[in-house]
Amino acid sequence: MKGKMSAGEIAEALYHFPNVEHLSDAQAKARAIPFGCKTEFGNINFESAVRNRSAGLTVYVGSDAVKQKKLNPRQSEILKEVPDTLRKVQRYLDRAPLVCVERTMGDNPDFSPHCTLYVSTYRKDCARLSYMWGETLLPYRPTAAGPDLRLIYVPEWPEAKRQILVFPEEGVTFVLGSDYMGEAKKGFLRMAMWYAKQEGMLGVHAGAKIIQARNPKGKLRTYSMLLFGLSATGKTTHSCHTHGLDHEGEEMMVVQDDVCFLRKNGSALGTERGFYLKTEGLDPHTQPLLYRGATQPDTIFENVMVDWEGRVDFQDETITSNGRGVVQMADLAPHACDSINLPSLDELDALLLVFITRRNTVMPMISKLNAEQAALAFMLGESVESSAGDPTKAGQSVRVVGTNPFIVGDDAEEGNWIYEFIKSHGEKVQAYIVNTGGVGEIRERQPDGTTHVKREVNRIQIPETSAVFRAIVRDQIEWMEEPFFGTQVPRQIEGADMQRFDPGEYYSREELDEYVNALKRERREYLEKFSDLDPNIVAACKT
């Protein structure tokens, strides 16, 4: 490559370079397999040096429409050095050994991006990246309509200079110094969500499913469901759970696990055929569908604990708590949907938006929301820090708009989009907050900044949360006003002891007011940074 080139020009030029080897599916697999170890399930486990996304080293480059509003000191340095970094990358890619794999994201006639992955195999073991990533998307379809997206991995880039450079408007991402497969998966989805927004859609970081359930009159009703949730809230668990729907004709079909493109008619375009699931704590009793899918011979593990005899231990977090598995949607049969897309509202009884949070004090187990409250829940994208991360932050609130760390552009625009969408469809779009945490926890701040748990949370278990989902889709809930947040809550739910999750059973009235007021105050302060957010959404926080 001669002369100064833009990110897009560098990526486009690579395709025909003599040092780029274009791999078939069989070739990609053959290159990868020698670097993995075989497990008791007959599948392969790979190891990466980097075991999480490098979010704090990720920078969006382009016009003001895509630039991040807030950067940490290292991100600021990375952004300042972009021209010099691109020159070095351009020069290096002229000489490095590269493999290339092409895929199509989505399976629809309107928006199915063409995705091209380049991986430097200077480190031979990094050939696994092309194989693993290739198993998440669909085979390349030359006639598919959609933007061209490219991502280039250089895992051997100096560790001190590790960075992820995202050029959303050019459809290009450079992953420098990381060999974590999640960078490719999320890198392509991030760029695709930006392009989807330009087409009038909303990219949502949510699981998707279709449910058929009988109401109290015995009528079979069909719902689509989008489940929003940050890491460790149970989004994947409940996206792939049958909820004990066992009446005649009832069924649950998994559609997607991670990202969909929501359209204004209520349909949603899926993206993937293989799900990149967290395997931490995977259990055959409480998560039978996920466990069965994850233990198939065609699943690909990454950083999962496998002993010298090939035995897998999903409970062992010695290596990392972020073990992963690429699980084929087909392996979730008989609960895998034939389509990766959700139908439009005119084919459904309703679309259910479920915002999954994990809080441990005063949030109800389940709350029904009006349009303003639903848009507020979307903007708040709420959960709490666990002690597994930074102990000094345990119990503190975590908020990410849309539970989507991959938004490019204005966050408020996305909140306003979802608000108008919900309003425009009336009762055909219903919204709920489901708390998978619990109630009753009391924490005390220590002099060293950590917190001490004075009273443990009364934890909501997976079967109880499933009872909540079952009651929603069977329309078995009698709703009443919730006194603190202005939402509606159930009087009772079959299969869940509502009294056990009543905050009033654990706190005095004074303590309740203190927790509720502190949470509302946090939320109001958080919303102040979204100047273009519809005032009706902001007002919902004041009730």
Coordinates of C-alpha atoms in Angstrom, one line a residue:
M1 CA 0.0 0.0 0.0
K2 CA 1.5 3.3 -1.1
G3 CA 0.8 6.8 0.1
K4 CA -1.3 7.9 3.0
M5 CA -4.6 6.0 3.1
S6 CA -7.8 6.3 5.2
A7 CA -9.0 3.4 7.3
G8 CA -11.6 2.5 4.7
E9 CA -9.0 2.6 1.9
I10 CA -6.6 0.3 3.9
A11 CA -9.4 -2.2 4.5
E12 CA -10.6 -2.2 1.0
A13 CA -7.1 -2.6 -0.5
L14 CA -6.4 -5.7 1.6
Y15 CA -8.7 -8.0 -0.2
H16 CA -6.5 -8.6 -3.2
F17 CA -3.1 -8.5 -1.5
P18 CA -0.8 -11.5 -2.1
N19 CA -0.2 -12.0 1.7
V20 CA -3.9 -12.5 2.3
E21 CA -5.2 -16.1 2.2
H22 CA -8.9 -16.4 1.6
L23 CA -10.2 -19.4 3.6
S24 CA -13.1 -21.8 3.1
D25 CA -15.0 -23.0 6.1
A26 CA -13.1 -26.3 6.1
Q27 CA -9.8 -24.5 5.8
A28 CA -10.6 -22.1 8.7
K29 CA -11.5 -25.0 10.9
A30 CA -8.4 -27.1 9.9
R31 CA -6.1 -24.1 10.7
A32 CA -7.7 -23.7 14.2
I33 CA -8.2 -27.2 15.5
P34 CA -4.5 -28.0 16.3
F35 CA -4.4 -25.1 18.7
G36 CA -7.4 -26.3 20.9
C37 CA -7.9 -29.2 23.3
K38 CA -10.7 -31.7 22.9
T39 CA -13.2 -32.0 25.7
E40 CA -15.4 -34.8 27.1
F41 CA -18.2 -33.6 24.8
G42 CA -16.2 -34.1 21.7
N43 CA -15.8 -30.3 21.1
I44 CA -12.8 -28.0 21.2
N45 CA -11.7 -25.5 23.8
F46 CA -9.4 -22.6 22.8
E47 CA -7.4 -20.2 25.0
S48 CA -6.9 -16.5 24.5
A49 CA -4.3 -14.3 26.1
V50 CA -6.8 -11.4 26.5
R51 CA -10.0 -12.7 28.1
N52 CA -12.3 -9.7 28.0
R53 CA -13.2 -6.8 25.7
S54 CA -10.9 -3.8 25.9
A55 CA -13.7 -1.3 26.4
G56 CA -11.5 1.3 28.0
L57 CA -9.1 1.1 25.0
T58 CA -11.8 1.4 22.4
V59 CA -12.1 4.7 20.5
Y60 CA -14.7 5.8 17.9
V61 CA -13.1 7.9 15.1
G62 CA -15.0 10.1 12.7
S63 CA -17.3 13.1 12.7
D64 CA -18.9 14.6 15.8
A65 CA -21.9 12.4 15.1
V66 CA -20.0 9.3 16.1
K67 CA -17.3 10.5 18.5
Q68 CA -17.6 9.5 22.2
K69 CA -18.5 12.4 24.4
K70 CA -16.3 11.2 27.3
L71 CA -12.9 9.6 27.0
N72 CA -10.5 8.3 29.7
P73 CA -6.9 9.6 29.5
R74 CA -5.7 6.5 27.5
Q75 CA -8.5 6.8 25.0
S76 CA -7.6 10.5 24.5
E77 CA -4.0 9.5 23.8
I78 CA -5.1 6.8 21.4
L79 CA -7.4 9.3 19.5
K80 CA -4.5 11.8 19.3
E81 CA -2.2 9.1 17.8
V82 CA -4.7 7.8 15.2
P83 CA -2.9 9.2 12.1
D84 CA 0.4 7.8 13.2
T85 CA -1.1 4.5 14.2
L86 CA -2.8 4.2 10.8
R87 CA 0.5 4.7 9.1
K88 CA 2.1 2.0 11.1
V89 CA -0.8 -0.4 10.5
Q90 CA -0.8 0.3 6.8
R91 CA 2.9 -0.5 6.6
Y92 CA 2.6 -3.6 8.8
L93 CA -0.3 -5.1 6.8
D94 CA 1.8 -5.0 3.7
R95 CA 4.0 -7.7 5.2
A96 CA 2.0 -9.6 7.8
P97 CA 0.5 -13.1 7.0
L98 CA -3.2 -12.6 6.9
V99 CA -6.2 -14.9 6.5
C100 CA -9.6 -13.7 5.4
V101 CA -13.2 -15.0 6.0
E102 CA -16.4 -13.5 4.7
R103 CA -19.9 -13.8 6.2
T104 CA -23.3 -12.3 6.0
M105 CA -25.0 -10.8 9.0
G106 CA -28.7 -11.5 9.0
D107 CA -31.1 -13.5 6.9
N108 CA -33.5 -11.0 5.2
P109 CA -33.8 -9.2 1.9
D110 CA -33.5 -5.6 3.3
F111 CA -30.5 -5.3 5.6
S112 CA -27.9 -8.1 5.7
P113 CA -24.4 -6.6 6.0
H114 CA -21.5 -8.1 4.2
C115 CA -18.8 -8.8 6.9
T116 CA -15.1 -9.4 6.0
L117 CA -12.7 -10.5 8.8
Y118 CA -8.9 -10.3 8.4
V119 CA -6.7 -11.9 11.0
S120 CA -2.9 -11.7 11.2
T121 CA -1.5 -15.2 11.8
Y122 CA 1.9 -14.0 12.8
R123 CA 0.8 -15.9 15.9
K124 CA -0.3 -19.1 14.3
D125 CA -2.8 -19.9 17.1
C126 CA -4.8 -16.8 16.2
A127 CA -6.2 -18.7 13.2
R128 CA -8.9 -19.8 15.7
L129 CA -10.4 -16.3 15.5
S130 CA -11.5 -16.7 11.9
Y131 CA -13.0 -20.1 12.7
M132 CA -14.8 -19.1 15.8
W133 CA -16.2 -15.9 14.4
G134 CA -17.2 -17.6 11.2
E135 CA -19.5 -19.9 13.2
T136 CA -21.5 -17.0 14.6
L137 CA -22.7 -15.5 11.4
L138 CA -24.4 -16.9 8.2
P139 CA -22.6 -18.1 5.0
Y140 CA -21.6 -15.3 2.7
R141 CA -24.4 -14.3 0.2
P142 CA -23.1 -12.1 -2.6
T143 CA -26.5 -10.8 -3.4
A144 CA -27.5 -9.8 0.2
A145 CA -28.4 -6.1 0.6
G146 CA -26.5 -4.2 3.2
P147 CA -23.3 -2.2 4.0
D148 CA -19.8 -3.6 3.6
L149 CA -18.2 -4.0 7.1
R150 CA -14.5 -5.0 7.7
L151 CA -12.6 -5.8 10.8
I152 CA -8.8 -6.4 11.0
Y153 CA -7.1 -8.2 13.8
V154 CA -3.4 -7.7 14.6
P155 CA -3.1 -9.7 17.9
E156 CA 0.7 -9.3 18.1
W157 CA 0.5 -5.5 18.2
P158 CA 2.5 -4.4 21.3
E159 CA 0.6 -4.9 24.5
A160 CA 1.4 -1.4 25.7
K161 CA -0.2 0.0 22.6
R162 CA -3.3 -2.3 22.7
Q163 CA -6.3 -0.4 21.2
I164 CA -9.5 -0.9 19.2
L165 CA -10.1 1.8 16.6
V166 CA -13.7 2.0 15.3
F167 CA -14.5 4.0 12.2
P168 CA -18.3 3.7 12.1
E169 CA -18.9 5.9 9.1
E170 CA -16.3 3.9 7.0
G171 CA -17.5 0.5 8.3
V172 CA -14.0 -0.5 9.5
T173 CA -12.6 -1.6 12.9
F174 CA -8.9 -2.3 13.8
V175 CA -8.3 -4.6 16.7
L176 CA -4.7 -4.1 17.7
G177 CA -3.0 -6.1 20.5
S178 CA -6.0 -8.3 21.5
D179 CA -6.8 -11.9 20.6
Y180 CA -10.2 -12.0 22.3
M181 CA -12.9 -13.2 19.9
G182 CA -15.5 -10.9 21.5
E183 CA -13.9 -8.0 19.8
A184 CA -14.8 -9.4 16.4
K185 CA -18.3 -10.4 17.4
K186 CA -19.1 -7.1 19.0
G187 CA -17.1 -5.1 16.5
F188 CA -19.2 -6.1 13.5
L189 CA -22.5 -5.8 15.5
R190 CA -21.5 -2.3 16.7
M191 CA -20.9 -1.1 13.1
A192 CA -24.0 -2.7 11.9
M193 CA -26.1 -1.0 14.6
W194 CA -24.8 2.4 13.4
Y195 CA -25.8 1.6 9.8
A196 CA -29.2 0.3 10.9
K197 CA -29.9 3.6 12.7
Q198 CA -29.2 5.4 9.4
E199 CA -31.9 3.2 7.9
G200 CA -34.5 4.2 10.5
M201 CA -34.1 1.0 12.6
L202 CA -32.9 0.7 16.2
G203 CA -30.1 -1.8 17.0
V204 CA -31.0 -3.4 20.3
H205 CA -28.7 -5.4 22.6
A206 CA -31.4 -7.9 23.5
G207 CA -32.3 -11.5 23.4
A208 CA -35.4 -12.4 21.2
K209 CA -37.9 -15.2 21.4
I210 CA -41.4 -16.1 20.4
I211 CA -43.9 -17.5 22.9
Q212 CA -47.3 -19.2 22.4
A213 CA -49.3 -19.3 25.7
R214 CA -52.9 -19.9 26.7
N215 CA -54.7 -17.2 28.6
P216 CA -57.3 -17.9 31.4
K217 CA -60.0 -18.4 28.8
G218 CA -57.9 -21.1 27.0
K219 CA -57.2 -19.0 24.0
L220 CA -53.7 -19.5 22.5
R221 CA -51.9 -16.2 22.1
T222 CA -48.6 -15.4 20.3
Y223 CA -46.1 -13.0 21.6
S224 CA -42.7 -11.8 20.5
M225 CA -40.3 -10.8 23.3
L226 CA -37.2 -8.7 23.5
L227 CA -35.1 -9.2 26.7
F228 CA -32.7 -6.4 27.6
G229 CA -30.1 -6.8 30.2
L230 CA -26.5 -6.1 31.2
S231 CA -24.0 -8.8 31.8
A232 CA -24.8 -11.2 34.7
T233 CA -28.5 -10.1 34.9
G234 CA -29.8 -13.3 33.3
K235 CA -30.6 -12.1 29.8
T236 CA -29.2 -15.2 28.1
T237 CA -30.6 -17.5 30.7
H238 CA -34.2 -16.3 30.2
S239 CA -33.9 -15.7 26.5
C240 CA -33.2 -19.5 26.3
H241 CA -35.7 -20.7 28.9
T242 CA -39.0 -22.5 28.4
H243 CA -40.5 -21.0 31.6
G244 CA -42.4 -24.3 32.2
L245 CA -45.0 -23.5 29.5
D246 CA -46.6 -27.0 29.3
H247 CA -50.2 -26.5 28.5
E248 CA -51.5 -27.9 25.2
G249 CA -50.2 -25.9 22.2
E250 CA -47.8 -23.7 24.4
E251 CA -44.2 -23.4 23.3
M252 CA -41.2 -21.1 23.4
M253 CA -38.9 -20.6 20.4
V254 CA -35.4 -19.0 20.7
V255 CA -34.9 -16.4 17.9
Q256 CA -31.7 -14.5 18.9
D257 CA -29.4 -14.0 21.9
D258 CA -27.6 -10.7 21.4
V259 CA -28.5 -8.1 18.8
C260 CA -31.5 -7.4 16.6
F261 CA -32.5 -4.5 14.5
L262 CA -36.0 -3.3 15.6
R263 CA -38.2 -1.8 12.9
K264 CA -41.1 0.6 13.4
N265 CA -43.7 -2.1 12.5
G266 CA -42.5 -4.2 15.5
S267 CA -40.6 -6.7 13.5
A268 CA -36.9 -7.3 14.3
L269 CA -34.1 -8.5 12.0
G270 CA -31.8 -11.0 13.6
T271 CA -28.1 -11.2 13.1
E272 CA -26.5 -14.5 14.0
R273 CA -26.8 -18.3 13.8
G274 CA -24.3 -19.0 16.6
F275 CA -24.6 -17.5 20.1
Y276 CA -21.5 -16.4 22.0
L277 CA -22.7 -17.5 25.5
K278 CA -21.1 -17.0 28.9
T279 CA -20.6 -20.5 30.3
E280 CA -20.0 -19.4 33.9
G281 CA -22.1 -21.4 36.3
L282 CA -23.9 -23.2 33.5
D283 CA -26.2 -25.8 35.2
P284 CA -28.2 -28.7 33.7
H285 CA -31.0 -28.4 36.2
T286 CA -31.8 -24.7 36.1
Q287 CA -30.7 -24.0 32.5
P288 CA -31.3 -27.3 30.8
L289 CA -31.7 -25.9 27.3
L290 CA -28.5 -23.8 27.4
Y291 CA -26.6 -26.7 29.0
R292 CA -27.7 -29.1 26.3
G293 CA -26.7 -26.7 23.6
A294 CA -23.4 -25.9 25.1
T295 CA -22.4 -29.5 25.4
Q296 CA -22.8 -30.5 21.8
P297 CA -19.9 -31.6 19.6
D298 CA -20.1 -28.5 17.4
T299 CA -19.9 -26.0 20.3
I300 CA -16.6 -24.1 20.4
F301 CA -15.3 -23.2 23.9
E302 CA -13.1 -20.3 24.8
N303 CA -11.3 -20.0 28.1
V304 CA -13.5 -22.7 29.8
M305 CA -11.9 -24.8 32.5
V306 CA -11.0 -28.2 31.0
D307 CA -8.8 -30.6 33.0
W308 CA -6.1 -33.0 31.8
E309 CA -8.6 -35.7 30.9
G310 CA -10.9 -33.3 29.0
R311 CA -13.5 -32.9 31.7
V312 CA -15.3 -29.5 31.7
D313 CA -16.1 -27.6 34.8
F314 CA -18.4 -24.6 34.2
Q315 CA -18.2 -23.7 37.9
D316 CA -14.4 -23.2 38.0
E317 CA -13.5 -19.6 37.5
T318 CA -9.7 -19.9 38.1
I319 CA -8.8 -19.0 34.6
T320 CA -11.5 -16.4 34.1
S321 CA -15.2 -15.8 35.0
N322 CA -15.7 -14.9 31.3
G323 CA -15.5 -18.4 29.8
R324 CA -17.5 -18.5 26.5
G325 CA -19.0 -21.0 24.1
V326 CA -20.1 -20.5 20.5
V327 CA -23.4 -22.5 20.5
Q328 CA -25.3 -23.1 17.3
M329 CA -28.9 -22.0 17.4
A330 CA -29.8 -25.3 15.8
D331 CA -28.5 -27.1 18.9
L332 CA -31.3 -25.5 21.0
A333 CA -33.8 -27.7 19.2
P334 CA -36.7 -28.3 19.6
H335 CA -36.8 -24.7 20.9
A336 CA -34.9 -23.1 18.0
C337 CA -37.0 -21.0 15.8
D338 CA -36.9 -21.6 12.0
S339 CA -36.2 -17.9 11.5
I340 CA -33.7 -15.5 13.1
N341 CA -36.2 -12.7 12.7
L342 CA -39.2 -11.5 14.7
P343 CA -42.5 -11.0 12.8
S344 CA -44.3 -7.7 12.6
L345 CA -47.0 -6.7 15.1
D346 CA -49.8 -7.4 12.7
E347 CA -48.9 -11.1 13.0
L348 CA -48.8 -11.1 16.8
D349 CA -51.0 -10.5 19.8
A350 CA -48.3 -8.3 21.3
L351 CA -44.6 -7.5 21.5
L352 CA -43.2 -7.7 25.1
L353 CA -40.2 -5.6 26.0
V354 CA -38.6 -7.0 29.2
F355 CA -35.9 -4.9 30.9
I356 CA -34.0 -7.3 33.2
T357 CA -32.2 -5.7 36.1
R358 CA -30.3 -7.1 39.1
R359 CA -30.9 -5.0 42.2
N360 CA -30.8 -6.2 45.8
T361 CA -32.7 -3.8 47.9
V362 CA -36.2 -2.2 47.1
M363 CA -36.9 -3.0 43.4
P364 CA -40.0 -5.2 43.0
M365 CA -39.6 -8.6 41.3
I366 CA -41.8 -7.5 38.4
S367 CA -43.2 -4.2 37.4
K368 CA -45.5 -3.3 34.5
L369 CA -44.6 0.0 32.8
N370 CA -46.4 2.7 30.8
A371 CA -44.7 4.2 27.7
E372 CA -42.8 6.8 29.6
Q373 CA -41.6 4.4 32.3
A374 CA -40.5 1.9 29.6
A375 CA -38.4 4.6 27.8
L376 CA -37.0 5.5 31.2
A377 CA -36.0 1.9 31.9
F378 CA -34.4 1.8 28.5
M379 CA -32.4 4.9 29.2
L380 CA -31.4 3.8 32.7
G381 CA -30.2 0.3 31.6
E382 CA -29.7 -0.5 35.2
S383 CA -28.0 -3.1 37.3
V384 CA -25.5 -3.2 40.2
E385 CA -21.8 -4.0 40.5
S386 CA -20.9 -7.4 42.1
S387 CA -18.0 -8.1 44.4
A388 CA -16.4 -10.1 41.6
G389 CA -15.4 -6.9 39.9
D390 CA -14.0 -4.0 41.9
P391 CA -14.8 -4.7 45.6
T392 CA -14.9 -0.9 46.3
K393 CA -17.8 -0.6 43.9
A394 CA -19.8 -3.6 45.0
G395 CA -23.5 -2.7 45.4
Q396 CA -23.2 0.5 43.4
S397 CA -25.5 1.2 40.5
V398 CA -24.3 0.5 36.9
R399 CA -26.2 2.2 34.1
V400 CA -25.8 1.8 30.3
V401 CA -28.4 3.2 27.9
G402 CA -30.4 0.4 26.3
T403 CA -28.2 -2.0 28.3
N404 CA -26.1 -1.5 25.1
P405 CA -22.4 -0.6 25.5
F406 CA -22.1 -0.5 21.7
I407 CA -24.2 2.5 20.9
V408 CA -22.6 4.8 18.3
G409 CA -24.0 8.4 18.3
D410 CA -26.5 10.2 20.5
D411 CA -27.9 8.1 23.4
A412 CA -31.0 10.3 23.7
E413 CA -31.9 9.7 20.1
E414 CA -32.2 6.0 20.9
G415 CA -34.4 6.7 24.0
N416 CA -36.7 9.0 22.0
W417 CA -36.9 6.3 19.3
I418 CA -38.1 3.6 21.7
Y419 CA -40.5 6.0 23.4
E420 CA -42.2 7.0 20.1
F421 CA -42.3 3.4 19.1
I422 CA -44.1 2.2 22.2
K423 CA -46.5 5.1 22.1
S424 CA -47.4 4.5 18.5
H425 CA -48.5 0.9 19.1
G426 CA -50.6 1.2 22.2
E427 CA -51.4 -2.1 23.9
K428 CA -49.7 -4.1 21.2
V429 CA -46.4 -3.2 22.8
Q430 CA -46.1 -4.0 26.5
A431 CA -43.2 -3.3 28.8
Y432 CA -41.9 -4.8 32.1
I433 CA -39.0 -4.6 34.4
V434 CA -38.0 -8.0 35.9
N435 CA -35.6 -7.9 38.8
T436 CA -33.4 -11.1 38.9
G437 CA -31.5 -9.8 42.0
G438 CA -33.6 -9.8 45.2
V439 CA -34.6 -7.7 48.2
G440 CA -33.5 -7.0 51.7
E441 CA -29.7 -6.5 51.3
I442 CA -28.0 -4.1 53.7
R443 CA -24.4 -2.9 53.0
E444 CA -22.1 -0.8 55.1
R445 CA -19.3 1.2 53.8
Q446 CA -15.9 0.4 55.3
P447 CA -13.0 2.9 55.9
D448 CA -11.0 1.3 53.1
G449 CA -13.7 2.0 50.6
T450 CA -15.1 -1.5 50.3
T451 CA -18.6 -2.5 51.5
H452 CA -19.5 -5.1 54.1
V453 CA -22.7 -7.0 53.7
K454 CA -24.5 -6.6 57.0
R455 CA -27.5 -8.6 55.7
E456 CA -27.5 -10.9 52.7
V457 CA -30.0 -10.3 49.9
N458 CA -33.0 -12.6 49.7
R459 CA -32.2 -13.9 46.2
I460 CA -34.7 -14.4 43.5
Q461 CA -34.1 -17.9 42.0
I462 CA -34.4 -18.8 38.3
P463 CA -37.6 -20.9 38.8
E464 CA -39.2 -18.0 40.5
T465 CA -38.3 -15.6 37.7
S466 CA -39.6 -18.2 35.2
A467 CA -42.9 -18.2 37.1
V468 CA -43.0 -14.4 36.5
F469 CA -42.5 -14.8 32.8
R470 CA -45.1 -17.6 32.7
A471 CA -47.7 -15.5 34.5
I472 CA -47.1 -12.6 32.1
V473 CA -47.6 -14.5 28.9
R474 CA -50.6 -16.5 30.3
D475 CA -52.2 -13.2 31.4
Q476 CA -52.7 -14.5 34.9
I477 CA -51.6 -11.4 36.8
E478 CA -53.9 -9.0 38.6
W479 CA -52.0 -5.7 38.7
M480 CA -52.0 -3.1 41.5
E481 CA -50.3 0.2 42.0
E482 CA -46.8 0.1 43.4
P483 CA -46.4 2.8 46.1
F484 CA -42.8 4.0 45.5
F485 CA -42.1 4.1 41.8
G486 CA -45.5 4.6 40.2
T487 CA -45.5 1.3 38.3
Q488 CA -47.8 -1.6 38.6
V489 CA -47.0 -4.9 40.5
P490 CA -48.8 -8.2 40.8
R491 CA -51.0 -9.0 43.8
Q492 CA -49.8 -12.6 43.5
I493 CA -48.1 -15.0 41.1
E494 CA -48.5 -18.8 41.0
G495 CA -45.1 -20.3 41.7
A496 CA -43.6 -17.2 43.4
D497 CA -44.1 -16.1 47.0
M498 CA -44.7 -12.3 46.5
Q499 CA -44.6 -11.6 50.3
R500 CA -41.1 -13.0 50.4
F501 CA -40.0 -10.3 48.0
D502 CA -41.9 -7.4 49.5
P503 CA -39.3 -4.8 50.6
G504 CA -41.6 -3.9 53.5
E505 CA -40.8 -7.2 55.1
Y506 CA -37.2 -6.3 55.4
Y507 CA -36.9 -2.5 56.0
S508 CA -38.6 0.0 58.2
R509 CA -40.6 2.8 56.6
E510 CA -37.7 5.1 57.2
E511 CA -35.2 2.8 55.6
L512 CA -37.6 2.2 52.6
D513 CA -37.8 6.0 52.0
E514 CA -34.1 6.3 52.3
Y515 CA -33.4 3.6 49.7
V516 CA -36.1 4.7 47.3
N517 CA -35.2 8.4 47.5
A518 CA -31.5 7.7 47.0
L519 CA -32.3 5.5 43.9
K520 CA -34.5 8.2 42.4
R521 CA -31.9 10.9 43.1
E522 CA -29.2 8.8 41.4
R523 CA -31.5 8.3 38.4
R524 CA -32.3 12.0 38.1
E525 CA -28.6 13.0 38.2
Y526 CA -27.9 10.4 35.5
L527 CA -30.5 11.7 33.2
E528 CA -29.2 15.3 33.4
K529 CA -26.5 14.5 30.8
F530 CA -29.1 13.7 28.1
S531 CA -30.2 17.2 27.1
D532 CA -32.2 16.1 24.0
L533 CA -34.2 13.4 25.8
D534 CA -38.0 13.8 25.6
P535 CA -39.1 15.6 28.8
N536 CA -41.9 13.1 29.3
I537 CA -39.3 10.4 29.8
V538 CA -37.4 12.6 32.4
A539 CA -40.6 13.3 34.2
A540 CA -41.3 9.6 34.6
C541 CA -38.2 9.5 36.9
K542 CA -39.8 12.0 39.3
T543 CA -42.8 9.9 40.4

